[in-house]
Amino acid sequence: MTRKGIFLLFLCTLPATFGRLPEGQDLRELKEDECYQQCFHQTEDSCPDVNSPCRCQQLANCKKAVVCCDINDQTLKEQLKCANLTPRQHEIEALHIRNATLEVLHLNLPEWKYLRSMTITDGYVKNVSEAFPKMSMVSCLNLSSNGIQDIEIRSLVNLYKLSYLDLSHNNLTQVPNFKKKGGVTLDILGNPTISCMSLSEAISKSVITFNNENSTFCQTTKDFYWFQSNDLVNVSELRRIKELENNCIPNCTCSPYVLNLGTKVPRVHTVEVNCTNSNLLRLPHQLPPHTATLDVSNNNITSLKELSEPSYKELIFLRADNNLITSIEPLEGTQFKSIFELLSLRNNKIKFIDTYLLEFYRPAVSVRNVYLGLNRLTCDCTTVTDFKMWLQTKSDFIKDYKEIMCDTPQGDVSVIEIDPSKYCQSDETWTDYLYYIIAAEVFLLVSLVTKVSYDYWVFKTAGYLPWPASKMPKLPCDWLCE
Ligand SMILES: *[C@@H]1O[C@H](CO)[C@@H](O)[C@H](O)[C@H]1NC(C)=O
Ligand SMILES: *[C@@H]1O[C@H](CO)[C@@H](O)[C@H](O)[C@H]1NC(C)=O
Ligand SMILES: *[C@@H]1O[C@H](CO)[C@@H](O)[C@H](O)[C@H]1NC(C)=O
Ligand SMILES: *[C@@H]1O[C@H](CO)[C@@H](O)[C@H](O)[C@H]1NC(C)=O
Ligand SMILES: *[C@@H]1O[C@H](CO)[C@@H](O)[C@H](O)[C@H]1NC(C)=O
Ligand SMILES: *[C@@H]1O[C@H](CO)[C@@H](O)[C@H](O)[C@H]1NC(C)=O
Ligand SMILES: *[C@@H]1O[C@H](CO)[C@@H](O)[C@H](O)[C@H]1NC(C)=O
Ligand SMILES: *[C@@H]1O[C@H](CO)[C@@H](O)[C@H](O)[C@H]1NC(C)=O
Ligand SMILES: *[C@@H]1O[C@H](CO)[C@@H](O)[C@H](O)[C@H]1NC(C)=O
């Protein structure tokens, strides 16, 4: 590059360099900006001298920045006054209080009115109550390392400038609410009992960047999906759960499902898909990866044929009560057939149950529950004998076996209560024939006796034998009549 070129480049960058300086701003603000970055934080060395009666002091070169140490509920207000702020009292913009001993930190004090950065750390604060006043300018709030147990849920909602919130190393169980618009960097590391439900809500309400994301854990409670209570869950896991919920298949809700597979593999994170009451006419075509549980109850599904699709290969629990499913035949050849632990098909339109599809040989699976109640089978002799017998032996795992019905002309009758003799056609016709034969024999006997009596009477009165007796050859017993 020529000298001329370099000079031209210099000329061009000159205004840009000056442009970056906040020329428009007044000198005072510029100075304050130099005093502290976004978060005002001082070391223990900046504390006033131990012998100084005033436990707060203004920083030498920064008029609106104050450091206080070792103060408590009683001394707080007085000490702030003794900081001798110039030019006006109470116009503190940056404050760091170290080793405060407070039962309650009140957030609506007039002393906090002009604060842009509030740092109260390394002390003992039990609770934080009340809310910052509206129009509060605080953009950085550091309440780290105080053993805080409770921050009133609405305390921080007025901090519309908040961009850094450090609540690390406390004893919090709830994340307080804060502004929804614009990002906030949150540090909530080292709150051993912070609730996952609360943290998860915070993630969905606000745009949060975590400081120490990889080491931040929350604690689950019984109401947090299917986790065991007291499990520790990390932030990336929480985000995965949110993503799962937000990208579920149409008309269904997705949530994490924790499978406990004994001690060797303590838990496996799988997915639960719930599509109840969604007017579905068929099973979902494509389940989310690792779906272990599917509930499609209360729809108009007619077939189970999707069970053979690849996305169903990890399915273990299927609930499809109150649908229009006509057959369990599609189970044939599916992975589901060999691994399932729950199959619930109550109140469907199943007419026939292929028992071999429900047998299980895998000893590893100790639990297998089947529900088939309120289906009305077409019953014949086989159903009421073989199937009834099979049901009786499987009563342990077909929990509602008593409610499986036969669709009879007289109405529904429980298969288990039905009398096989009524159903088995061969027995029935055989007894019917027997009655006919007996009736015919009785008729023949009566006719024979009548004819013989008539013949006798005619012979006695008229002296001849009517046909056919007259044509019959004489038998040795005939002398009896004569
Ligand atoms: C903290 O403040 C209390 C008085 O409130 C004082 O007794 C204690 O020594 C202080 N601790 C430290 C580490 O300065
Ligand atoms: C601190 O908060 C807890 C929980 O909200 C409450 O039970 C307790 O009474 C509060 N303590 C004080 C001193 O306000
Ligand atoms: C907040 O205070 C803690 C404890 O003094 C400190 O370690 C941390 O760096 C501070 N956070 C910020 C953002 O200044
Ligand atoms: C946190 O709270 C538990 C009980 O709620 C208590 O045992 C523990 O000492 C507290 N920790 C701190 C640092 O205050
Ligand atoms: C956090 O963990 C993820 C994946 O485990 C990794 O990619 C990332 O670099 C980690 N971040 C930090 C700050 O360690
Ligand atoms: C978070 O937890 C999940 C599940 O326990 C684990 O697979 C993942 O590696 C963890 N990530 C980090 C950054 O610790
Ligand atoms: C979802 O439900 C709506 C309304 O009930 C229905 O119109 C739509 O077809 C359903 N979508 C699927 C994929 O079943
Ligand atoms: C699916 O959602 C319905 C309604 O919210 C609920 O009654 C049902 O228990 C859920 N299914 C599962 C397996 O949690
Ligand atoms: C589902 O079936 C019921 C009757 O069984 C019917 O009333 C309803 O309209 C059907 N719904 C859909 C979405 O087909």
Coordinates of C-alpha atoms and ligand atoms in Angstrom, one line a residue:
M1 CA 0.0 0.0 0.0
T2 CA 1.3 3.5 -0.8
R3 CA 1.8 6.2 1.7
K4 CA -1.1 8.0 0.2
G5 CA -3.3 5.0 0.6
I6 CA -2.4 4.7 4.3
F7 CA -3.1 8.3 4.9
L8 CA -6.5 8.0 3.2
L9 CA -7.3 5.0 5.4
F10 CA -6.3 7.0 8.5
L11 CA -8.6 9.8 7.4
C12 CA -11.5 7.4 6.9
T13 CA -11.1 5.7 10.3
L14 CA -10.6 8.9 12.2
P15 CA -14.3 9.9 12.4
A16 CA -15.3 6.4 13.3
T17 CA -12.8 6.3 16.2
F18 CA -14.2 9.6 17.5
G19 CA -17.7 8.5 16.9
R20 CA -17.3 5.7 19.4
L21 CA -16.6 8.2 22.2
P22 CA -19.9 9.3 23.8
E23 CA -19.5 12.9 22.9
G24 CA -23.2 13.7 23.4
Q25 CA -23.2 12.5 27.0
D26 CA -22.2 14.8 29.8
L27 CA -18.9 14.4 31.5
R28 CA -20.4 13.2 34.9
E29 CA -22.1 10.1 33.4
L30 CA -19.0 9.2 31.5
K31 CA -17.1 9.3 34.8
E32 CA -19.6 7.1 36.5
D33 CA -19.3 4.6 33.7
E34 CA -15.6 4.4 34.3
C35 CA -16.2 3.7 38.0
Y36 CA -17.9 0.4 37.4
Q37 CA -18.9 -1.9 34.6
Q38 CA -22.4 -3.1 34.5
C39 CA -22.1 -4.8 37.9
F40 CA -20.5 -2.9 40.7
H41 CA -18.4 -5.3 42.8
Q42 CA -15.7 -4.4 45.4
T43 CA -13.4 -6.6 47.3
E44 CA -13.2 -6.7 51.1
D45 CA -10.2 -4.4 50.9
S46 CA -12.5 -1.5 49.9
C47 CA -14.4 -1.7 53.2
P48 CA -14.0 1.3 55.5
D49 CA -11.4 1.0 58.1
V50 CA -12.4 -1.3 61.0
N51 CA -12.2 1.6 63.4
S52 CA -14.2 4.0 61.3
P53 CA -17.7 4.5 62.9
C54 CA -19.2 4.9 59.5
R55 CA -19.5 1.5 57.8
C56 CA -20.2 3.0 54.3
Q57 CA -18.0 5.1 52.1
Q58 CA -18.0 6.7 48.8
L59 CA -15.4 5.6 46.4
A60 CA -12.7 8.3 46.2
N61 CA -13.1 9.1 42.5
C62 CA -16.7 7.9 42.0
K63 CA -19.3 10.1 43.6
K64 CA -22.2 7.9 43.2
A65 CA -20.6 4.6 44.1
V66 CA -20.7 3.4 47.7
V67 CA -19.3 0.5 49.5
C68 CA -20.8 -0.6 52.9
C69 CA -19.6 -3.4 55.2
D70 CA -20.8 -5.2 58.3
I71 CA -24.2 -3.5 58.6
N72 CA -27.6 -4.9 59.9
D73 CA -31.3 -4.1 59.8
Q74 CA -30.9 -1.4 62.5
T75 CA -27.9 0.4 61.1
L76 CA -28.6 0.2 57.4
K77 CA -30.3 3.6 56.9
E78 CA -28.0 5.6 59.2
Q79 CA -24.9 4.2 57.7
L80 CA -26.0 5.1 54.2
K81 CA -26.4 8.7 55.3
C82 CA -23.0 8.8 56.9
A83 CA -21.5 8.0 53.5
N84 CA -21.7 11.8 53.0
L85 CA -22.7 11.6 49.4
T86 CA -22.1 14.7 47.3
P87 CA -23.7 16.5 45.6
R88 CA -27.0 15.1 46.9
Q89 CA -27.9 12.6 49.5
H90 CA -29.4 9.3 48.5
E91 CA -28.4 9.6 44.9
I92 CA -26.4 6.4 45.0
E93 CA -26.2 4.7 41.6
A94 CA -23.9 1.8 42.5
L95 CA -23.9 0.1 45.8
H96 CA -22.1 -2.9 47.2
I97 CA -22.9 -4.0 50.7
R98 CA -20.7 -6.8 52.0
N99 CA -21.4 -8.8 55.2
A100 CA -24.9 -7.5 55.7
T101 CA -26.9 -9.2 58.4
L102 CA -30.6 -8.7 57.5
E103 CA -33.7 -10.6 58.5
V104 CA -35.5 -9.0 55.5
L105 CA -34.1 -6.9 52.7
H106 CA -36.8 -4.4 51.7
L107 CA -36.6 -3.4 48.1
N108 CA -38.9 -0.4 48.0
L109 CA -36.7 1.9 50.1
P110 CA -36.2 5.5 48.8
E111 CA -32.5 4.9 49.2
W112 CA -32.6 2.5 46.2
K113 CA -34.3 5.0 43.9
Y114 CA -31.4 5.9 41.7
L115 CA -29.6 2.6 41.8
R116 CA -28.3 1.1 38.6
S117 CA -26.3 -1.6 40.2
M118 CA -27.2 -3.2 43.5
T119 CA -24.8 -5.7 45.0
I120 CA -25.4 -7.2 48.4
T121 CA -23.2 -10.2 48.9
D122 CA -21.3 -12.3 51.3
G123 CA -23.6 -11.8 54.3
Y124 CA -26.6 -13.2 55.9
V125 CA -30.0 -12.2 54.4
K126 CA -33.0 -14.4 55.2
N127 CA -35.7 -13.0 53.0
V128 CA -36.1 -10.4 50.3
S129 CA -39.5 -8.7 50.3
E130 CA -41.4 -6.0 48.5
A131 CA -40.8 -5.0 44.9
F132 CA -38.5 -2.4 43.4
P133 CA -40.4 0.7 42.6
K134 CA -41.7 1.2 39.1
M135 CA -39.1 3.0 36.9
S136 CA -36.3 1.5 38.8
M137 CA -33.1 1.7 36.8
V138 CA -31.3 -1.4 38.2
S139 CA -29.7 -3.3 35.4
C140 CA -27.4 -5.5 37.6
L141 CA -28.6 -7.2 40.8
N142 CA -26.1 -9.3 42.7
L143 CA -27.5 -11.0 45.8
S144 CA -24.9 -13.8 45.8
S145 CA -23.7 -15.7 48.9
N146 CA -26.2 -14.6 51.5
G147 CA -28.1 -17.8 52.3
I148 CA -31.3 -16.2 51.1
Q149 CA -34.3 -18.5 51.6
D150 CA -37.0 -16.6 50.0
I151 CA -37.4 -13.8 47.4
E152 CA -40.9 -12.5 47.1
I153 CA -42.1 -13.8 43.7
R154 CA -42.9 -10.3 42.3
S155 CA -40.0 -8.5 43.8
L156 CA -38.1 -8.0 40.5
V157 CA -40.9 -7.5 38.0
N158 CA -40.4 -3.8 37.7
L159 CA -36.8 -4.1 36.7
Y160 CA -37.3 -3.5 33.0
K161 CA -33.6 -2.7 32.6
L162 CA -32.4 -5.8 34.3
S163 CA -29.7 -7.6 32.3
Y164 CA -27.6 -9.4 35.0
L165 CA -29.1 -11.3 37.9
D166 CA -26.7 -13.1 40.3
L167 CA -28.6 -15.2 42.8
S168 CA -25.8 -17.8 43.2
H169 CA -24.9 -19.5 46.5
N170 CA -28.2 -18.9 48.4
N171 CA -30.9 -21.2 49.7
L172 CA -33.6 -20.4 47.2
T173 CA -36.3 -22.9 46.2
Q174 CA -38.1 -20.5 43.7
V175 CA -36.8 -18.3 40.9
P176 CA -38.5 -14.9 41.3
N177 CA -40.3 -13.6 38.3
F178 CA -38.5 -11.0 36.1
K179 CA -39.0 -9.2 32.9
K180 CA -40.1 -11.1 29.9
K181 CA -38.7 -9.0 27.1
G182 CA -35.0 -8.8 26.3
G183 CA -32.4 -11.2 27.6
V184 CA -31.2 -11.7 31.2
T185 CA -28.0 -13.4 32.3
L186 CA -28.9 -15.5 35.3
D187 CA -26.5 -17.1 37.8
I188 CA -28.3 -19.4 40.1
L189 CA -25.5 -21.8 40.8
G190 CA -25.3 -23.3 44.2
N191 CA -28.9 -23.2 45.3
P192 CA -29.1 -26.8 46.2
T193 CA -32.9 -27.0 46.5
I194 CA -34.0 -24.7 43.6
S195 CA -37.1 -26.2 42.1
C196 CA -36.9 -27.6 38.6
M197 CA -40.5 -26.6 38.0
S198 CA -39.7 -23.0 38.9
L199 CA -36.5 -22.9 36.8
S200 CA -38.3 -24.5 33.9
E201 CA -41.1 -21.9 34.1
A202 CA -38.4 -19.1 34.2
I203 CA -36.8 -20.6 31.1
S204 CA -40.1 -20.5 29.2
K205 CA -41.1 -17.1 30.4
S206 CA -37.9 -15.1 29.8
V207 CA -34.9 -15.3 27.5
I208 CA -32.2 -16.5 29.9
T209 CA -28.5 -17.0 29.4
F210 CA -27.1 -18.9 32.2
N211 CA -23.8 -18.2 33.8
N212 CA -22.3 -21.5 34.9
E213 CA -24.9 -23.3 32.9
N214 CA -23.1 -26.7 32.9
S215 CA -22.8 -26.8 36.7
T216 CA -26.3 -25.5 37.5
F217 CA -28.7 -28.2 38.7
C218 CA -32.2 -28.0 40.0
Q219 CA -34.1 -30.4 42.2
T220 CA -37.1 -32.3 41.1
T221 CA -40.2 -32.8 43.2
K222 CA -43.0 -35.3 42.7
D223 CA -45.0 -33.0 40.5
F224 CA -42.2 -32.6 38.0
Y225 CA -43.1 -35.0 35.2
W226 CA -42.1 -38.5 35.9
F227 CA -38.8 -37.8 37.7
Q228 CA -38.2 -39.3 41.1
S229 CA -38.3 -36.6 43.7
N230 CA -34.9 -35.3 44.7
D231 CA -33.3 -36.1 41.4
L232 CA -30.9 -33.4 40.2
V233 CA -31.5 -32.2 36.7
N234 CA -29.2 -29.9 34.7
V235 CA -30.1 -26.9 32.6
S236 CA -29.4 -28.5 29.3
E237 CA -31.8 -31.2 30.3
L238 CA -34.5 -28.6 31.2
R239 CA -34.0 -27.0 27.8
R240 CA -34.3 -30.4 26.1
I241 CA -37.6 -30.9 27.9
K242 CA -38.9 -27.5 26.7
E243 CA -37.9 -28.3 23.2
L244 CA -39.7 -31.6 23.4
E245 CA -42.9 -29.9 24.6
N246 CA -42.7 -27.3 21.9
N247 CA -42.0 -29.6 19.0
C248 CA -44.6 -32.3 19.7
I249 CA -46.6 -34.0 17.0
P250 CA -50.0 -32.4 16.0
N251 CA -52.8 -32.7 18.5
C252 CA -50.6 -34.3 21.1
T253 CA -48.6 -33.2 24.1
C254 CA -45.1 -34.5 24.7
S255 CA -43.3 -34.7 28.0
P256 CA -40.2 -36.5 29.4
Y257 CA -40.7 -39.9 30.8
V258 CA -38.1 -41.5 33.1
L259 CA -37.8 -45.2 32.8
N260 CA -36.2 -47.0 35.7
L261 CA -34.4 -50.0 34.5
G262 CA -33.0 -51.4 37.6
T263 CA -29.7 -50.4 39.2
K264 CA -27.2 -51.0 36.4
V265 CA -28.8 -48.4 34.2
P266 CA -30.5 -46.3 36.7
R267 CA -32.7 -44.3 34.4
V268 CA -33.4 -43.7 30.8
H269 CA -35.0 -40.5 29.5
T270 CA -37.7 -41.3 27.1
V271 CA -40.8 -39.5 25.9
E272 CA -44.4 -39.7 26.8
V273 CA -46.9 -38.7 24.1
N274 CA -50.5 -37.9 25.1
C275 CA -53.1 -37.5 22.3
T276 CA -56.3 -38.1 24.3
N277 CA -59.5 -36.4 23.1
S278 CA -58.1 -35.3 19.8
N279 CA -60.5 -36.6 17.3
L280 CA -57.8 -38.9 15.8
L281 CA -59.0 -41.4 13.3
R282 CA -55.7 -43.3 13.3
L283 CA -52.6 -43.7 15.4
P284 CA -50.0 -41.0 14.9
H285 CA -47.9 -41.7 11.8
Q286 CA -44.6 -40.7 13.3
L287 CA -43.8 -40.6 17.0
P288 CA -41.0 -38.5 18.4
P289 CA -37.7 -40.3 18.9
H290 CA -37.6 -42.5 22.0
T291 CA -41.3 -42.6 22.7
A292 CA -42.0 -45.1 25.4
T293 CA -45.5 -44.1 26.3
L294 CA -48.5 -43.3 24.1
D295 CA -51.9 -42.4 25.3
V296 CA -54.5 -42.1 22.5
S297 CA -57.6 -42.7 24.6
N298 CA -61.0 -41.1 23.6
N299 CA -60.5 -40.9 19.9
N300 CA -62.0 -42.6 16.9
I301 CA -59.0 -44.8 16.0
T302 CA -60.0 -48.0 14.1
S303 CA -56.8 -49.9 13.7
L304 CA -53.5 -50.6 15.4
K305 CA -51.6 -51.0 12.1
E306 CA -49.2 -48.2 12.8
L307 CA -47.6 -50.2 15.5
S308 CA -45.3 -51.8 13.0
E309 CA -43.8 -48.4 12.0
P310 CA -40.2 -47.8 13.0
S311 CA -40.9 -44.9 15.3
Y312 CA -43.0 -47.3 17.5
K313 CA -40.1 -49.7 18.1
E314 CA -39.4 -48.3 21.6
L315 CA -43.0 -48.1 22.7
I316 CA -43.7 -50.0 25.9
F317 CA -46.9 -48.5 27.2
L318 CA -49.9 -48.1 25.0
R319 CA -53.3 -46.8 26.2
A320 CA -56.0 -46.6 23.6
D321 CA -59.2 -46.9 25.6
N322 CA -62.6 -45.7 24.1
N323 CA -61.8 -46.0 20.4
L324 CA -63.1 -48.0 17.5
I325 CA -60.3 -50.5 17.2
T326 CA -61.6 -53.8 15.8
S327 CA -58.7 -56.2 16.1
I328 CA -55.4 -56.9 17.9
E329 CA -54.0 -58.7 14.9
P330 CA -51.6 -55.9 13.8
L331 CA -49.6 -56.7 16.9
E332 CA -48.2 -59.6 14.9
G333 CA -44.6 -59.2 14.1
T334 CA -44.1 -55.9 16.0
Q335 CA -41.4 -55.0 18.5
F336 CA -44.2 -53.8 20.7
K337 CA -45.6 -57.3 21.0
S338 CA -42.4 -58.6 22.6
I339 CA -41.5 -55.7 24.8
F340 CA -44.8 -54.1 25.9
E341 CA -45.6 -53.7 29.6
L342 CA -49.0 -52.1 29.2
L343 CA -51.7 -52.6 26.5
S344 CA -55.0 -51.0 27.4
L345 CA -57.8 -51.4 24.8
R346 CA -60.9 -51.0 27.0
N347 CA -64.1 -50.2 25.3
N348 CA -63.2 -50.7 21.7
K349 CA -64.8 -52.8 19.0
I350 CA -62.8 -55.9 19.2
K351 CA -64.8 -59.0 18.2
F352 CA -62.1 -61.6 18.5
I353 CA -59.0 -62.0 20.6
D354 CA -56.1 -64.0 19.2
T355 CA -54.6 -65.2 22.5
Y356 CA -51.2 -66.1 21.1
L357 CA -50.5 -62.4 20.4
L358 CA -50.7 -61.6 24.1
E359 CA -48.6 -64.5 25.4
F360 CA -45.2 -63.5 26.7
Y361 CA -42.1 -65.5 27.0
R362 CA -39.5 -62.8 27.9
P363 CA -38.6 -63.5 31.5
A364 CA -36.8 -60.1 31.7
V365 CA -40.1 -58.3 31.6
S366 CA -41.7 -58.9 34.9
V367 CA -44.7 -56.7 34.5
R368 CA -47.2 -57.0 31.8
N369 CA -50.7 -55.5 32.1
V370 CA -53.4 -56.0 29.6
Y371 CA -56.9 -54.3 29.8
L372 CA -59.5 -55.5 27.3
G373 CA -62.7 -54.9 29.3
L374 CA -66.0 -53.6 27.7
N375 CA -65.2 -55.1 24.3
R376 CA -68.0 -57.3 23.0
L377 CA -66.7 -60.4 21.4
T378 CA -68.5 -62.6 19.0
C379 CA -69.0 -65.7 21.1
D380 CA -69.2 -69.2 19.9
C381 CA -68.5 -72.6 21.5
T382 CA -64.7 -72.1 21.2
T383 CA -64.8 -68.6 22.7
V384 CA -66.8 -69.7 25.7
T385 CA -64.8 -72.8 26.3
D386 CA -61.1 -72.3 25.3
F387 CA -61.0 -68.5 25.6
K388 CA -62.8 -68.6 28.9
M389 CA -60.3 -71.1 30.2
W390 CA -57.3 -69.1 28.9
L391 CA -58.8 -66.0 30.6
Q392 CA -59.0 -67.8 33.9
T393 CA -55.3 -68.7 33.7
K394 CA -54.3 -65.2 32.7
S395 CA -56.3 -63.4 35.3
D396 CA -53.1 -62.1 36.8
F397 CA -52.2 -59.9 33.9
I398 CA -55.5 -59.3 32.2
K399 CA -56.6 -57.1 35.0
D400 CA -60.2 -56.5 33.9
Y401 CA -60.9 -60.1 32.6
K402 CA -64.2 -60.1 34.3
E403 CA -65.4 -57.2 32.0
I404 CA -64.7 -58.9 28.7
M405 CA -68.1 -59.4 27.2
C406 CA -69.9 -61.7 24.8
D407 CA -72.3 -60.0 22.4
T408 CA -75.4 -62.1 22.7
P409 CA -78.9 -61.6 21.4
Q410 CA -80.0 -61.3 25.0
G411 CA -77.4 -58.5 25.7
D412 CA -73.9 -58.4 27.0
V413 CA -72.7 -61.2 29.2
S414 CA -69.3 -61.5 30.8
V415 CA -67.3 -64.2 29.1
I416 CA -66.2 -65.5 32.4
E417 CA -69.7 -66.0 33.6
I418 CA -71.2 -67.6 30.5
D419 CA -72.4 -71.2 30.6
P420 CA -70.6 -73.1 27.7
S421 CA -73.5 -75.7 27.4
K422 CA -75.7 -73.0 26.0
Y423 CA -73.2 -72.1 23.3
C424 CA -71.9 -75.4 22.0
Q425 CA -74.1 -76.2 19.0
S426 CA -73.2 -80.0 18.8
D427 CA -74.5 -80.7 22.4
E428 CA -77.6 -78.7 21.8
T429 CA -78.7 -80.5 18.5
W430 CA -77.9 -83.9 19.9
T431 CA -80.3 -83.4 22.8
D432 CA -82.9 -82.0 20.4
Y433 CA -82.7 -85.1 18.2
L434 CA -83.1 -87.3 21.2
Y435 CA -86.4 -85.6 22.0
Y436 CA -87.7 -86.1 18.5
I437 CA -86.8 -89.8 18.5
I438 CA -88.4 -90.4 21.8
A439 CA -91.6 -88.5 20.6
A440 CA -91.7 -90.6 17.4
E441 CA -91.2 -93.8 19.4
V442 CA -94.1 -92.9 21.8
F443 CA -96.3 -92.0 18.8
L444 CA -95.5 -95.4 17.1
L445 CA -96.2 -97.3 20.3
V446 CA -99.6 -95.5 20.8
S447 CA -100.6 -96.2 17.1
L448 CA -99.6 -99.9 17.4
V449 CA -101.6 -100.3 20.6
T450 CA -104.6 -98.5 19.1
K451 CA -104.5 -100.7 15.9
V452 CA -104.2 -103.9 17.8
S453 CA -107.2 -102.9 20.0
Y454 CA -109.2 -102.0 16.9
D455 CA -108.4 -105.2 15.2
Y456 CA -109.4 -107.2 18.2
W457 CA -112.7 -105.3 18.5
V458 CA -113.5 -105.8 14.8
F459 CA -112.7 -109.5 15.1
K460 CA -114.9 -109.9 18.1
T461 CA -117.9 -108.1 16.7
A462 CA -117.7 -108.8 12.9
G463 CA -115.7 -112.0 13.0
Y464 CA -113.0 -111.2 10.4
L465 CA -109.6 -109.6 10.7
P466 CA -109.0 -106.2 9.0
W467 CA -106.1 -105.6 6.8
P468 CA -103.2 -106.2 7.2
A469 CA -103.6 -108.7 10.0
S470 CA -105.8 -111.0 7.8
K471 CA -102.9 -111.2 5.3
M472 CA -100.3 -111.9 7.9
P473 CA -99.2 -115.5 8.3
K474 CA -100.3 -117.2 11.5
L475 CA -97.8 -116.9 14.3
P476 CA -97.5 -119.3 17.2
C477 CA -98.8 -116.8 19.6
D478 CA -102.0 -116.2 17.7
W479 CA -103.9 -118.9 19.6
L480 CA -104.0 -116.4 22.4
C481 CA -106.5 -114.2 20.6
E482 CA -108.5 -117.1 19.5
Ligands
LIG1 C1 -19.8 -9.2 59.7 O1 -20.5 -8.3 60.4 C2 -20.7 -8.6 61.8 C3 -21.5 -7.5 62.4 O2 -22.7 -7.3 61.7 C4 -19.3 -8.7 62.4 O3 -19.4 -9.1 63.8 C5 -18.5 -9.7 61.7 O4 -17.2 -9.8 62.2 C6 -18.4 -9.4 60.2 N1 -17.7 -10.5 59.5 C7 -16.7 -10.2 58.7 C8 -16.1 -11.4 58.1 O5 -16.3 -9.1 58.6
LIG2 C1 -39.2 -15.5 55.1 O1 -39.9 -16.2 54.1 C2 -40.5 -17.4 54.5 C3 -41.1 -18.1 53.3 O2 -41.9 -17.2 52.6 C4 -41.6 -17.1 55.6 O3 -42.1 -18.3 56.0 C5 -40.9 -16.4 56.7 O4 -41.9 -16.0 57.6 C6 -40.2 -15.1 56.2 N1 -39.4 -14.6 57.3 C7 -39.4 -13.3 57.6 C8 -38.6 -12.9 58.7 O5 -40.1 -12.5 56.9
LIG3 C1 -21.6 -11.2 42.7 O1 -21.0 -11.4 43.9 C2 -20.3 -12.6 44.1 C3 -19.9 -12.7 45.5 O2 -19.1 -11.6 46.0 C4 -19.1 -12.6 43.1 O3 -18.3 -13.7 43.3 C5 -19.6 -12.4 41.7 O4 -18.5 -12.3 40.8 C6 -20.5 -11.2 41.6 N1 -21.1 -11.2 40.3 C7 -20.9 -10.2 39.4 C8 -21.6 -10.4 38.1 O5 -20.3 -9.2 39.7
LIG4 C1 -30.4 -23.8 53.7 O1 -31.7 -24.3 54.3 C2 -31.5 -25.5 55.0 C3 -32.9 -25.9 55.5 O2 -33.9 -25.2 54.8 C4 -30.6 -25.4 56.1 O3 -30.4 -26.6 56.8 C5 -29.2 -24.9 55.6 O4 -28.4 -24.6 56.7 C6 -29.4 -23.6 54.8 N1 -28.1 -23.2 54.3 C7 -27.7 -22.0 54.3 C8 -26.4 -21.7 53.6 O5 -28.3 -21.1 54.9
LIG5 C1 -21.2 -27.1 28.5 O1 -21.5 -28.4 28.1 C2 -21.6 -28.5 26.7 C3 -22.0 -30.0 26.4 O2 -21.9 -30.8 27.5 C4 -20.3 -28.1 26.0 O3 -20.4 -28.2 24.6 C5 -20.0 -26.7 26.4 O4 -18.7 -26.3 25.9 C6 -19.9 -26.6 27.9 N1 -19.8 -25.2 28.3 C7 -18.9 -24.7 29.2 C8 -18.9 -23.3 29.4 O5 -18.2 -25.5 29.8
LIG6 C1 -27.2 -33.1 31.6 O1 -27.9 -34.2 32.0 C2 -28.1 -35.2 31.0 C3 -29.0 -36.3 31.5 O2 -28.7 -36.7 32.8 C4 -26.7 -35.7 30.6 O3 -26.9 -36.6 29.5 C5 -25.9 -34.5 30.1 O4 -24.6 -34.9 29.8 C6 -25.8 -33.4 31.2 N1 -25.2 -32.3 30.6 C7 -24.2 -31.6 31.3 C8 -23.7 -30.4 30.6 O5 -23.9 -31.9 32.4
LIG7 C1 -56.1 -32.1 15.1 O1 -57.3 -31.6 15.6 C2 -58.0 -30.8 14.7 C3 -59.3 -30.3 15.4 O2 -59.8 -31.3 16.2 C4 -58.4 -31.6 13.4 O3 -59.0 -30.8 12.5 C5 -57.1 -32.1 12.8 O4 -57.3 -32.9 11.7 C6 -56.3 -32.9 13.8 N1 -55.0 -33.2 13.2 C7 -54.6 -34.5 13.2 C8 -53.2 -34.7 12.6 O5 -55.2 -35.4 13.5
LIG8 C1 -53.1 -37.7 29.1 O1 -53.8 -36.5 29.3 C2 -55.1 -36.7 29.9 C3 -55.8 -35.4 30.0 O2 -54.9 -34.4 30.3 C4 -54.9 -37.3 31.3 O3 -56.1 -37.6 31.9 C5 -54.2 -38.6 31.1 O4 -53.9 -39.2 32.4 C6 -52.9 -38.4 30.4 N1 -52.2 -39.7 30.1 C7 -51.1 -40.1 30.7 C8 -50.6 -41.4 30.3 O5 -50.5 -39.4 31.5
LIG9 C1 -66.2 -40.3 16.6 O1 -67.2 -41.3 16.7 C2 -68.4 -40.8 17.4 C3 -69.3 -42.0 17.5 O2 -68.6 -43.1 17.9 C4 -69.0 -39.7 16.5 O3 -70.1 -39.2 17.2 C5 -68.0 -38.6 16.3 O4 -68.5 -37.6 15.5 C6 -66.7 -39.2 15.7 N1 -65.8 -38.1 15.6 C7 -65.0 -37.9 14.5 C8 -64.0 -36.8 14.6 O5 -65.1 -38.7 13.6

